[in-house]
Amino acid sequence: LPLTYIQYIDNCYGENFMPDEIYLGAVDIGGTKVTASISNRKGFLTRVYQKTRKEGKNTALPEQIIFLLENASNRAGLSLKDIYGLGISSCSPFSFRDNFCYLKSANICGGLAKERGLIPNDWTEIPIDRELKPYFPRLEIENDCISAAIAERQFGAGRGEDNMAYVTWSTGIGAGAFVNGRLLTGKNRNAVHIGHTFISFDEENSPLCGCGDYGHLEAFSAGPAIARDYGLIAADTAVDTKQVFEKYSQGDPGAIKVIERVAKIFAKGLANLTILLDIKVLILGGSIINDWEILEPLVKKEFFKCFPPLTEGVEFRLSGLSKYLGDMAGLCLIMPDEWISLWQKTKPWEKELETIVL
Ligand SMILES: [Zn+2]
């Protein structure tokens, strides 16, 4: 496997590595919440989460990560200095300067948001790892879809697949992919950001994307689009979207129209991705996929209509790590080989773990 992070782990731990004595932290940064978990080689020990901090200085989020990891460590009878490595799976995009990663998400940085005033800060970036590096001998960060693709390929629905993509369909749309067994990353580790690819050039009739552009896949077919197109003012996207699917099941003509349209557009987005990268397996995750039973026939019908020589035989699979995908995505960035083979056998993510809301 030409996966440099595994080689990195080997170099880092060395031959005298004693697996029983190390603890690893995983953090999943989302636009609405931040989750932190602590693991040893046998599995997860503790897991806590909190609403994403968006007030104060632009170091508020890394400070929150320290707070959450400290809290999770204490609950496991440890302290922060017992955490050897930290893997962060984060919403994005990123920008890299001087070996540090800066988070430039319009869902967290008020200075980047197009609808001003909804996010109570004027940040244009967050120095995500600069503040954290002094605390951890090992620190790795990837965007949430790239790290989810790694986790799915290593532990989930993508085991053994060399040409696969993980696609999230949620408040946003994003993807991470392996081609010929190689992880695609890019100059700022933002590769395969399909949510912000153009699917329409008719600006006047395209909804505004969270990134400020018109014509993007995400603005047409992510969760908020479903609520919006049905005429709901998105107060709580998850609740509103769920409501539209319920209406669909009851035979509501408006809901049927919206869901069918959105499924069709999302399918075209998946086709774009498949055609560009010659993908064999598409692994789907994210909150919208909870209604896959409704969406599956609609998405597949549209998808396989797209230039058959390039789309036929493509397999659709659901995430194999489900609600622990974010934790596994962070953790797999720093896992030593010894843990990987053990976790593949014992599947600790299938065990129920109490999650504390702080
Ligand atoms: Zn966009």
mmCIF file of C-alpha atoms and ligand atoms in Angstrom:
data_model
loop_
_atom_site.group_PDB
_atom_site.id
_atom_site.type_symbol
_atom_site.label_atom_id
_atom_site.label_comp_id
_atom_site.label_asym_id
_atom_site.label_seq_id
_atom_site.Cartn_x
_atom_site.Cartn_y
_atom_site.Cartn_z
ATOM 1 C CA LEU A 1 0.000 0.000 0.000
ATOM 2 C CA PRO A 2 1.484 3.333 -1.016
ATOM 3 C CA LEU A 3 -0.080 5.063 1.974
ATOM 4 C CA THR A 4 2.435 7.450 3.392
ATOM 5 C CA TYR A 5 0.632 7.864 6.708
ATOM 6 C CA ILE A 6 1.186 4.182 7.509
ATOM 7 C CA GLN A 7 4.873 4.480 6.720
ATOM 8 C CA TYR A 8 4.927 7.597 8.866
ATOM 9 C CA ILE A 9 3.439 5.691 11.763
ATOM 10 C CA ASP A 10 6.102 2.997 11.424
ATOM 11 C CA ASN A 11 8.858 5.587 11.452
ATOM 12 C CA CYS A 12 7.344 7.389 14.359
ATOM 13 C CA TYR A 13 6.748 4.508 16.702
ATOM 14 C CA GLY A 14 9.893 2.500 15.976
ATOM 15 C CA GLU A 15 10.644 -1.081 16.907
ATOM 16 C CA ASN A 16 10.404 -0.725 20.665
ATOM 17 C CA PHE A 17 6.827 0.442 20.500
ATOM 18 C CA MET A 18 4.716 -0.925 23.380
ATOM 19 C CA PRO A 19 1.072 -0.820 22.276
ATOM 20 C CA ASP A 20 -0.433 -1.368 25.709
ATOM 21 C CA GLU A 21 0.970 1.853 26.995
ATOM 22 C CA ILE A 22 -0.305 4.355 24.494
ATOM 23 C CA TYR A 23 -3.565 6.210 24.232
ATOM 24 C CA LEU A 24 -4.783 8.045 21.169
ATOM 25 C CA GLY A 25 -7.248 10.877 20.756
ATOM 26 C CA ALA A 26 -9.624 11.473 17.854
ATOM 27 C CA VAL A 27 -11.487 14.697 17.144
ATOM 28 C CA ASP A 28 -14.276 15.239 14.650
ATOM 29 C CA ILE A 29 -14.909 18.931 13.879
ATOM 30 C CA GLY A 30 -18.249 19.759 12.324
ATOM 31 C CA GLY A 31 -20.078 23.009 11.695
ATOM 32 C CA THR A 32 -22.475 22.298 14.564
ATOM 33 C CA LYS A 33 -20.559 20.070 17.002
ATOM 34 C CA VAL A 34 -17.097 18.882 17.959
ATOM 35 C CA THR A 35 -16.634 15.308 19.183
ATOM 36 C CA ALA A 36 -13.567 13.998 21.014
ATOM 37 C CA SER A 37 -12.783 10.404 21.937
ATOM 38 C CA ILE A 38 -9.946 8.567 23.642
ATOM 39 C CA SER A 39 -8.942 5.034 22.697
ATOM 40 C CA ASN A 40 -6.492 2.363 23.669
ATOM 41 C CA ARG A 41 -5.637 -0.611 21.482
ATOM 42 C CA LYS A 42 -8.773 -2.460 22.593
ATOM 43 C CA GLY A 43 -11.250 0.210 21.611
ATOM 44 C CA PHE A 44 -12.874 3.506 22.557
ATOM 45 C CA LEU A 45 -12.664 4.476 26.239
ATOM 46 C CA THR A 46 -14.613 7.729 26.370
ATOM 47 C CA ARG A 47 -16.389 10.084 24.008
ATOM 48 C CA VAL A 48 -17.632 13.609 24.612
ATOM 49 C CA TYR A 49 -19.060 16.348 22.456
ATOM 50 C CA GLN A 50 -20.066 19.983 22.551
ATOM 51 C CA LYS A 51 -21.524 22.595 20.195
ATOM 52 C CA THR A 52 -18.811 24.094 17.995
ATOM 53 C CA ARG A 53 -17.420 27.268 19.612
ATOM 54 C CA LYS A 54 -17.842 30.262 17.347
ATOM 55 C CA GLU A 55 -17.285 33.182 19.733
ATOM 56 C CA GLY A 56 -14.210 35.036 20.984
ATOM 57 C CA LYS A 57 -10.785 34.872 19.360
ATOM 58 C CA ASN A 58 -10.094 32.670 16.355
ATOM 59 C CA THR A 59 -8.221 30.270 18.658
ATOM 60 C CA ALA A 60 -11.493 29.406 20.442
ATOM 61 C CA LEU A 61 -11.884 26.152 18.507
ATOM 62 C CA PRO A 62 -8.407 24.705 19.220
ATOM 63 C CA GLU A 63 -8.915 25.707 22.865
ATOM 64 C CA GLN A 64 -12.222 23.855 22.825
ATOM 65 C CA ILE A 65 -10.476 20.769 21.431
ATOM 66 C CA ILE A 66 -8.007 20.825 24.347
ATOM 67 C CA PHE A 67 -10.883 21.235 26.799
ATOM 68 C CA LEU A 68 -12.780 18.279 25.297
ATOM 69 C CA LEU A 69 -9.724 16.010 25.187
ATOM 70 C CA GLU A 70 -8.817 16.921 28.769
ATOM 71 C CA ASN A 71 -12.340 16.123 29.877
ATOM 72 C CA ALA A 72 -12.441 12.844 27.942
ATOM 73 C CA SER A 73 -9.001 11.866 29.312
ATOM 74 C CA ASN A 74 -10.076 12.526 32.890
ATOM 75 C CA ARG A 75 -13.150 10.377 32.417
ATOM 76 C CA ALA A 76 -10.843 7.549 31.348
ATOM 77 C CA GLY A 77 -8.624 8.072 34.418
ATOM 78 C CA LEU A 78 -5.926 9.731 32.312
ATOM 79 C CA SER A 79 -4.544 13.191 31.778
ATOM 80 C CA LEU A 80 -3.886 15.081 28.581
ATOM 81 C CA LYS A 81 -0.196 14.205 28.597
ATOM 82 C CA ASP A 82 -1.074 10.490 28.380
ATOM 83 C CA ILE A 83 -2.455 11.109 24.882
ATOM 84 C CA TYR A 84 0.337 10.197 22.538
ATOM 85 C CA GLY A 85 -1.243 11.072 19.234
ATOM 86 C CA LEU A 86 -4.197 13.071 17.994
ATOM 87 C CA GLY A 87 -6.028 12.563 14.704
ATOM 88 C CA ILE A 88 -8.373 15.319 13.561
ATOM 89 C CA SER A 89 -11.069 14.879 10.977
ATOM 90 C CA SER A 90 -12.429 18.329 10.200
ATOM 91 C CA CYS A 91 -14.855 20.183 8.031
ATOM 92 C CA SER A 92 -12.938 22.221 5.461
ATOM 93 C CA PRO A 93 -11.601 23.798 3.203
ATOM 94 C CA PHE A 94 -8.060 24.109 4.491
ATOM 95 C CA SER A 95 -5.169 26.310 3.588
ATOM 96 C CA PHE A 96 -1.580 25.375 4.480
ATOM 97 C CA ARG A 97 1.139 27.908 5.325
ATOM 98 C CA ASP A 98 4.499 27.272 6.993
ATOM 99 C CA ASN A 99 3.477 23.671 7.768
ATOM 100 C CA PHE A 100 0.385 24.737 9.658
ATOM 101 C CA CYS A 101 -3.191 24.037 8.697
ATOM 102 C CA TYR A 102 -5.750 26.865 8.654
ATOM 103 C CA LEU A 103 -9.438 26.028 8.632
ATOM 104 C CA LYS A 104 -11.503 28.207 6.289
ATOM 105 C CA SER A 105 -15.007 26.887 6.729
ATOM 106 C CA ALA A 106 -17.846 29.289 5.959
ATOM 107 C CA ASN A 107 -19.951 27.414 8.553
ATOM 108 C CA ILE A 108 -17.617 28.402 11.401
ATOM 109 C CA CYS A 109 -15.793 31.526 10.208
ATOM 110 C CA GLY A 110 -18.249 34.441 10.217
ATOM 111 C CA GLY A 111 -15.862 36.516 8.099
ATOM 112 C CA LEU A 112 -16.274 34.005 5.248
ATOM 113 C CA ALA A 113 -20.025 33.458 5.515
ATOM 114 C CA LYS A 114 -22.089 35.004 2.774
ATOM 115 C CA GLU A 115 -25.088 35.660 4.983
ATOM 116 C CA ARG A 116 -23.489 37.981 7.505
ATOM 117 C CA GLY A 117 -24.531 38.108 11.129
ATOM 118 C CA LEU A 118 -25.634 34.472 11.457
ATOM 119 C CA ILE A 119 -22.227 33.428 12.826
ATOM 120 C CA PRO A 120 -21.128 35.553 15.817
ATOM 121 C CA ASN A 121 -17.505 36.189 14.776
ATOM 122 C CA ASP A 122 -15.524 37.833 11.995
ATOM 123 C CA TRP A 123 -12.862 35.128 11.602
ATOM 124 C CA THR A 124 -11.551 34.409 8.137
ATOM 125 C CA GLU A 125 -9.514 31.392 9.274
ATOM 126 C CA ILE A 126 -8.732 29.269 12.312
ATOM 127 C CA PRO A 127 -5.149 28.193 13.096
ATOM 128 C CA ILE A 128 -6.290 24.688 13.867
ATOM 129 C CA ASP A 129 -3.088 22.755 14.557
ATOM 130 C CA ARG A 130 -0.609 25.512 15.497
ATOM 131 C CA GLU A 131 -2.170 25.722 18.969
ATOM 132 C CA LEU A 132 -2.379 21.943 19.370
ATOM 133 C CA LYS A 133 1.032 20.769 18.214
ATOM 134 C CA PRO A 134 2.831 21.488 21.516
ATOM 135 C CA TYR A 135 0.498 19.070 23.317
ATOM 136 C CA PHE A 136 0.906 15.950 21.191
ATOM 137 C CA PRO A 137 3.956 14.049 19.952
ATOM 138 C CA ARG A 138 1.897 13.108 16.887
ATOM 139 C CA LEU A 139 -0.775 15.179 15.230
ATOM 140 C CA GLU A 140 -2.476 14.551 11.900
ATOM 141 C CA ILE A 141 -5.334 16.420 10.291
ATOM 142 C CA GLU A 142 -7.404 15.721 7.185
ATOM 143 C CA ASN A 143 -10.684 17.001 5.870
ATOM 144 C CA ASP A 144 -13.623 14.910 7.027
ATOM 145 C CA CYS A 145 -14.339 13.272 3.664
ATOM 146 C CA ILE A 146 -10.727 12.353 2.926
ATOM 147 C CA SER A 147 -10.335 10.862 6.414
ATOM 148 C CA ALA A 148 -13.694 9.076 6.081
ATOM 149 C CA ALA A 149 -12.495 7.540 2.805
ATOM 150 C CA ILE A 150 -9.370 6.273 4.594
ATOM 151 C CA ALA A 151 -11.449 4.884 7.481
ATOM 152 C CA GLU A 152 -13.964 3.186 5.186
ATOM 153 C CA ARG A 153 -11.219 1.611 3.117
ATOM 154 C CA GLN A 154 -9.345 0.417 6.172
ATOM 155 C CA PHE A 155 -12.258 -0.707 8.361
ATOM 156 C CA GLY A 156 -15.614 -0.182 6.685
ATOM 157 C CA ALA A 157 -17.435 -0.668 3.395
ATOM 158 C CA GLY A 158 -14.362 -0.057 1.246
ATOM 159 C CA ARG A 159 -12.126 -2.885 2.490
ATOM 160 C CA GLY A 160 -9.798 -4.011 -0.285
ATOM 161 C CA GLU A 161 -11.092 -1.486 -2.830
ATOM 162 C CA ASP A 162 -8.500 0.494 -4.811
ATOM 163 C CA ASN A 163 -10.926 2.695 -6.775
ATOM 164 C CA MET A 164 -13.471 4.021 -4.345
ATOM 165 C CA ALA A 165 -14.968 7.250 -3.099
ATOM 166 C CA TYR A 166 -16.661 8.137 0.142
ATOM 167 C CA VAL A 167 -19.415 10.694 -0.402
ATOM 168 C CA THR A 168 -21.272 12.523 2.342
ATOM 169 C CA TRP A 169 -24.781 13.808 1.723
ATOM 170 C CA SER A 170 -25.743 15.979 4.646
ATOM 171 C CA THR A 171 -25.866 19.733 5.378
ATOM 172 C CA GLY A 172 -23.155 19.837 2.749
ATOM 173 C CA ILE A 173 -21.899 17.454 0.084
ATOM 174 C CA GLY A 174 -18.289 16.306 -0.054
ATOM 175 C CA ALA A 175 -16.100 13.392 -1.039
ATOM 176 C CA GLY A 176 -12.752 11.723 -0.607
ATOM 177 C CA ALA A 177 -11.322 9.158 -3.021
ATOM 178 C CA PHE A 178 -8.728 6.506 -3.682
ATOM 179 C CA VAL A 179 -7.662 5.942 -7.288
ATOM 180 C CA ASN A 180 -5.436 2.937 -8.040
ATOM 181 C CA GLY A 181 -5.061 2.561 -4.282
ATOM 182 C CA ARG A 182 -3.720 6.094 -3.925
ATOM 183 C CA LEU A 183 -5.405 8.619 -1.717
ATOM 184 C CA LEU A 184 -6.129 11.870 -3.541
ATOM 185 C CA THR A 185 -5.216 14.873 -1.403
ATOM 186 C CA GLY A 186 -4.052 17.938 -3.385
ATOM 187 C CA LYS A 187 -2.101 21.109 -2.645
ATOM 188 C CA ASN A 188 -4.238 22.098 0.351
ATOM 189 C CA ARG A 189 -5.637 18.621 1.076
ATOM 190 C CA ASN A 190 -9.014 19.709 -0.325
ATOM 191 C CA ALA A 191 -9.214 17.147 -3.150
ATOM 192 C CA VAL A 192 -12.612 15.926 -4.393
ATOM 193 C CA HIS A 193 -14.676 18.803 -2.982
ATOM 194 C CA ILE A 194 -17.601 17.873 -5.240
ATOM 195 C CA GLY A 195 -20.164 19.946 -3.309
ATOM 196 C CA HIS A 196 -18.624 23.088 -4.806
ATOM 197 C CA THR A 197 -18.407 21.884 -8.382
ATOM 198 C CA PHE A 198 -20.611 23.621 -10.931
ATOM 199 C CA ILE A 199 -23.652 21.780 -12.201
ATOM 200 C CA SER A 200 -25.416 24.843 -13.623
ATOM 201 C CA PHE A 201 -24.223 27.970 -15.379
ATOM 202 C CA ASP A 202 -27.571 29.708 -15.134
ATOM 203 C CA GLU A 203 -26.639 32.031 -12.242
ATOM 204 C CA GLU A 204 -29.977 33.820 -12.137
ATOM 205 C CA ASN A 205 -31.875 30.588 -11.538
ATOM 206 C CA SER A 206 -29.351 28.956 -9.220
ATOM 207 C CA PRO A 207 -29.531 29.099 -5.414
ATOM 208 C CA LEU A 208 -26.725 30.801 -3.481
ATOM 209 C CA CYS A 209 -24.199 28.289 -2.130
ATOM 210 C CA GLY A 210 -22.788 28.687 1.402
ATOM 211 C CA CYS A 211 -19.447 29.410 -0.256
ATOM 212 C CA GLY A 212 -20.879 32.467 -2.023
ATOM 213 C CA ASP A 213 -21.062 31.058 -5.542
ATOM 214 C CA TYR A 214 -23.995 30.089 -7.748
ATOM 215 C CA GLY A 215 -24.538 26.831 -9.591
ATOM 216 C CA HIS A 216 -22.955 24.406 -7.105
ATOM 217 C CA LEU A 217 -24.077 20.816 -6.518
ATOM 218 C CA GLU A 218 -24.383 21.427 -2.766
ATOM 219 C CA ALA A 219 -26.694 24.431 -3.117
ATOM 220 C CA PHE A 220 -29.033 22.394 -5.338
ATOM 221 C CA SER A 221 -29.152 19.120 -3.456
ATOM 222 C CA ALA A 222 -27.793 19.131 0.129
ATOM 223 C CA GLY A 223 -30.063 18.981 3.206
ATOM 224 C CA PRO A 224 -30.903 22.707 3.357
ATOM 225 C CA ALA A 225 -31.941 22.614 -0.325
ATOM 226 C CA ILE A 226 -34.509 19.907 0.429
ATOM 227 C CA ALA A 227 -36.075 21.998 3.195
ATOM 228 C CA ARG A 228 -35.859 25.210 1.138
ATOM 229 C CA ASP A 229 -37.379 23.765 -2.029
ATOM 230 C CA TYR A 230 -40.283 22.377 -0.027
ATOM 231 C CA GLY A 231 -40.886 25.896 1.311
ATOM 232 C CA LEU A 232 -39.571 25.440 4.839
ATOM 233 C CA ILE A 233 -37.473 28.182 6.389
ATOM 234 C CA ALA A 234 -34.518 26.110 7.530
ATOM 235 C CA ALA A 235 -34.507 26.646 11.287
ATOM 236 C CA ASP A 236 -33.108 23.205 11.985
ATOM 237 C CA THR A 237 -31.992 21.560 8.759
ATOM 238 C CA ALA A 238 -32.045 18.000 10.107
ATOM 239 C CA VAL A 239 -35.600 18.288 11.442
ATOM 240 C CA ASP A 240 -36.889 20.110 8.363
ATOM 241 C CA THR A 241 -35.330 17.662 5.928
ATOM 242 C CA LYS A 242 -36.704 14.695 7.867
ATOM 243 C CA GLN A 243 -40.145 16.277 7.644
ATOM 244 C CA VAL A 244 -39.973 16.405 3.834
ATOM 245 C CA PHE A 245 -39.100 12.693 3.693
ATOM 246 C CA GLU A 246 -42.056 11.938 5.984
ATOM 247 C CA LYS A 247 -44.336 13.933 3.680
ATOM 248 C CA TYR A 248 -42.907 11.967 0.747
ATOM 249 C CA SER A 249 -43.871 8.698 2.449
ATOM 250 C CA GLN A 250 -47.394 10.036 2.978
ATOM 251 C CA GLY A 251 -47.709 10.723 -0.740
ATOM 252 C CA ASP A 252 -47.498 14.547 -0.556
ATOM 253 C CA PRO A 253 -47.100 15.703 -4.203
ATOM 254 C CA GLY A 254 -44.898 18.682 -3.251
ATOM 255 C CA ALA A 255 -42.516 16.489 -1.255
ATOM 256 C CA ILE A 256 -42.389 13.887 -4.035
ATOM 257 C CA LYS A 257 -41.447 16.576 -6.535
ATOM 258 C CA VAL A 258 -38.668 17.975 -4.316
ATOM 259 C CA ILE A 259 -37.166 14.597 -3.341
ATOM 260 C CA GLU A 260 -37.217 13.311 -6.915
ATOM 261 C CA ARG A 261 -35.516 16.453 -8.197
ATOM 262 C CA VAL A 262 -32.862 16.458 -5.487
ATOM 263 C CA ALA A 263 -32.138 12.740 -5.966
ATOM 264 C CA LYS A 264 -31.739 13.330 -9.679
ATOM 265 C CA ILE A 265 -29.279 16.192 -9.160
ATOM 266 C CA PHE A 266 -27.279 14.278 -6.538
ATOM 267 C CA ALA A 267 -27.113 11.288 -8.907
ATOM 268 C CA LYS A 268 -25.642 13.550 -11.612
ATOM 269 C CA GLY A 269 -23.066 14.743 -9.072
ATOM 270 C CA LEU A 270 -22.112 11.134 -8.326
ATOM 271 C CA ALA A 271 -21.889 10.481 -12.052
ATOM 272 C CA ASN A 272 -19.535 13.464 -12.482
ATOM 273 C CA LEU A 273 -17.302 12.076 -9.757
ATOM 274 C CA THR A 274 -17.388 8.552 -11.162
ATOM 275 C CA ILE A 275 -16.646 9.731 -14.696
ATOM 276 C CA LEU A 276 -13.757 11.954 -13.606
ATOM 277 C CA LEU A 277 -12.022 9.366 -11.429
ATOM 278 C CA ASP A 278 -13.197 6.014 -12.873
ATOM 279 C CA ILE A 279 -14.567 4.971 -9.487
ATOM 280 C CA LYS A 280 -15.751 1.399 -8.864
ATOM 281 C CA VAL A 281 -17.354 1.695 -5.421
ATOM 282 C CA LEU A 282 -19.300 4.666 -4.047
ATOM 283 C CA ILE A 283 -19.695 4.622 -0.271
ATOM 284 C CA LEU A 284 -22.407 6.909 1.029
ATOM 285 C CA GLY A 285 -22.767 8.533 4.438
ATOM 286 C CA GLY A 286 -24.311 11.631 6.013
ATOM 287 C CA SER A 287 -27.728 12.391 7.485
ATOM 288 C CA ILE A 288 -29.659 12.379 4.179
ATOM 289 C CA ILE A 289 -28.610 8.769 3.667
ATOM 290 C CA ASN A 290 -30.793 7.830 6.655
ATOM 291 C CA ASP A 291 -33.591 7.893 4.069
ATOM 292 C CA TRP A 292 -31.680 5.769 1.564
ATOM 293 C CA GLU A 293 -34.621 3.391 1.263
ATOM 294 C CA ILE A 294 -36.553 6.198 -0.446
ATOM 295 C CA LEU A 295 -33.583 7.621 -2.329
ATOM 296 C CA GLU A 296 -31.876 4.470 -3.580
ATOM 297 C CA PRO A 297 -34.168 3.691 -6.547
ATOM 298 C CA LEU A 298 -34.339 7.379 -7.524
ATOM 299 C CA VAL A 299 -30.579 7.946 -7.368
ATOM 300 C CA LYS A 300 -29.641 4.690 -9.090
ATOM 301 C CA LYS A 301 -32.146 5.198 -11.924
ATOM 302 C CA GLU A 302 -30.599 8.578 -12.757
ATOM 303 C CA PHE A 303 -27.027 7.523 -12.141
ATOM 304 C CA PHE A 304 -27.036 4.537 -14.486
ATOM 305 C CA LYS A 305 -28.600 6.630 -17.267
ATOM 306 C CA CYS A 306 -25.335 8.600 -17.368
ATOM 307 C CA PHE A 307 -22.972 7.429 -20.125
ATOM 308 C CA PRO A 308 -23.145 3.672 -19.409
ATOM 309 C CA PRO A 309 -19.609 2.731 -20.516
ATOM 310 C CA LEU A 310 -18.350 4.884 -17.634
ATOM 311 C CA THR A 311 -21.007 4.188 -15.011
ATOM 312 C CA GLU A 312 -22.123 0.574 -15.461
ATOM 313 C CA GLY A 313 -21.112 -1.872 -12.768
ATOM 314 C CA VAL A 314 -20.483 0.851 -10.182
ATOM 315 C CA GLU A 315 -21.452 -0.362 -6.723
ATOM 316 C CA PHE A 316 -23.293 1.719 -4.146
ATOM 317 C CA ARG A 317 -22.618 0.883 -0.501
ATOM 318 C CA LEU A 318 -23.563 2.523 2.779
ATOM 319 C CA SER A 319 -20.932 3.532 5.342
ATOM 320 C CA GLY A 320 -19.706 0.527 7.319
ATOM 321 C CA LEU A 321 -18.811 2.658 10.341
ATOM 322 C CA SER A 322 -22.088 4.586 10.623
ATOM 323 C CA LYS A 323 -22.257 6.784 13.730
ATOM 324 C CA TYR A 324 -18.595 6.275 14.690
ATOM 325 C CA LEU A 325 -17.355 7.231 11.236
ATOM 326 C CA GLY A 326 -16.151 10.664 12.427
ATOM 327 C CA ASP A 327 -14.212 9.128 15.326
ATOM 328 C CA MET A 328 -12.728 6.390 13.158
ATOM 329 C CA ALA A 329 -11.861 8.985 10.516
ATOM 330 C CA GLY A 330 -9.751 10.947 13.006
ATOM 331 C CA LEU A 331 -8.252 7.891 14.631
ATOM 332 C CA CYS A 332 -7.206 6.096 11.450
ATOM 333 C CA LEU A 333 -4.868 9.019 10.632
ATOM 334 C CA ILE A 334 -2.611 8.104 13.550
ATOM 335 C CA MET A 335 -3.227 4.414 14.198
ATOM 336 C CA PRO A 336 -0.176 2.201 14.405
ATOM 337 C CA ASP A 337 -0.213 -0.928 12.237
ATOM 338 C CA GLU A 338 -0.593 -3.149 15.306
ATOM 339 C CA TRP A 339 -3.904 -1.505 16.123
ATOM 340 C CA ILE A 340 -5.175 -1.595 12.561
ATOM 341 C CA SER A 341 -5.037 -5.350 12.206
ATOM 342 C CA LEU A 342 -6.486 -5.840 15.675
ATOM 343 C CA TRP A 343 -9.383 -3.404 15.111
ATOM 344 C CA GLN A 344 -10.169 -4.971 11.735
ATOM 345 C CA LYS A 345 -10.809 -8.221 13.605
ATOM 346 C CA THR A 346 -12.503 -6.936 16.758
ATOM 347 C CA LYS A 347 -14.508 -4.012 15.244
ATOM 348 C CA PRO A 348 -14.709 -1.839 18.394
ATOM 349 C CA TRP A 349 -16.911 0.708 16.566
ATOM 350 C CA GLU A 350 -19.761 -1.799 16.653
ATOM 351 C CA LYS A 351 -19.929 -1.621 20.441
ATOM 352 C CA GLU A 352 -22.209 0.966 21.966
ATOM 353 C CA LEU A 353 -20.315 3.745 23.733
ATOM 354 C CA GLU A 354 -21.835 6.275 26.098
ATOM 355 C CA THR A 355 -21.371 9.787 24.739
ATOM 356 C CA ILE A 356 -21.309 12.697 27.181
ATOM 357 C CA VAL A 357 -22.679 16.077 26.101
ATOM 358 C CA LEU A 358 -20.649 18.862 27.726
HETATM 359 ZN ZN ZN B 1 -20.247 26.237 -3.162
#
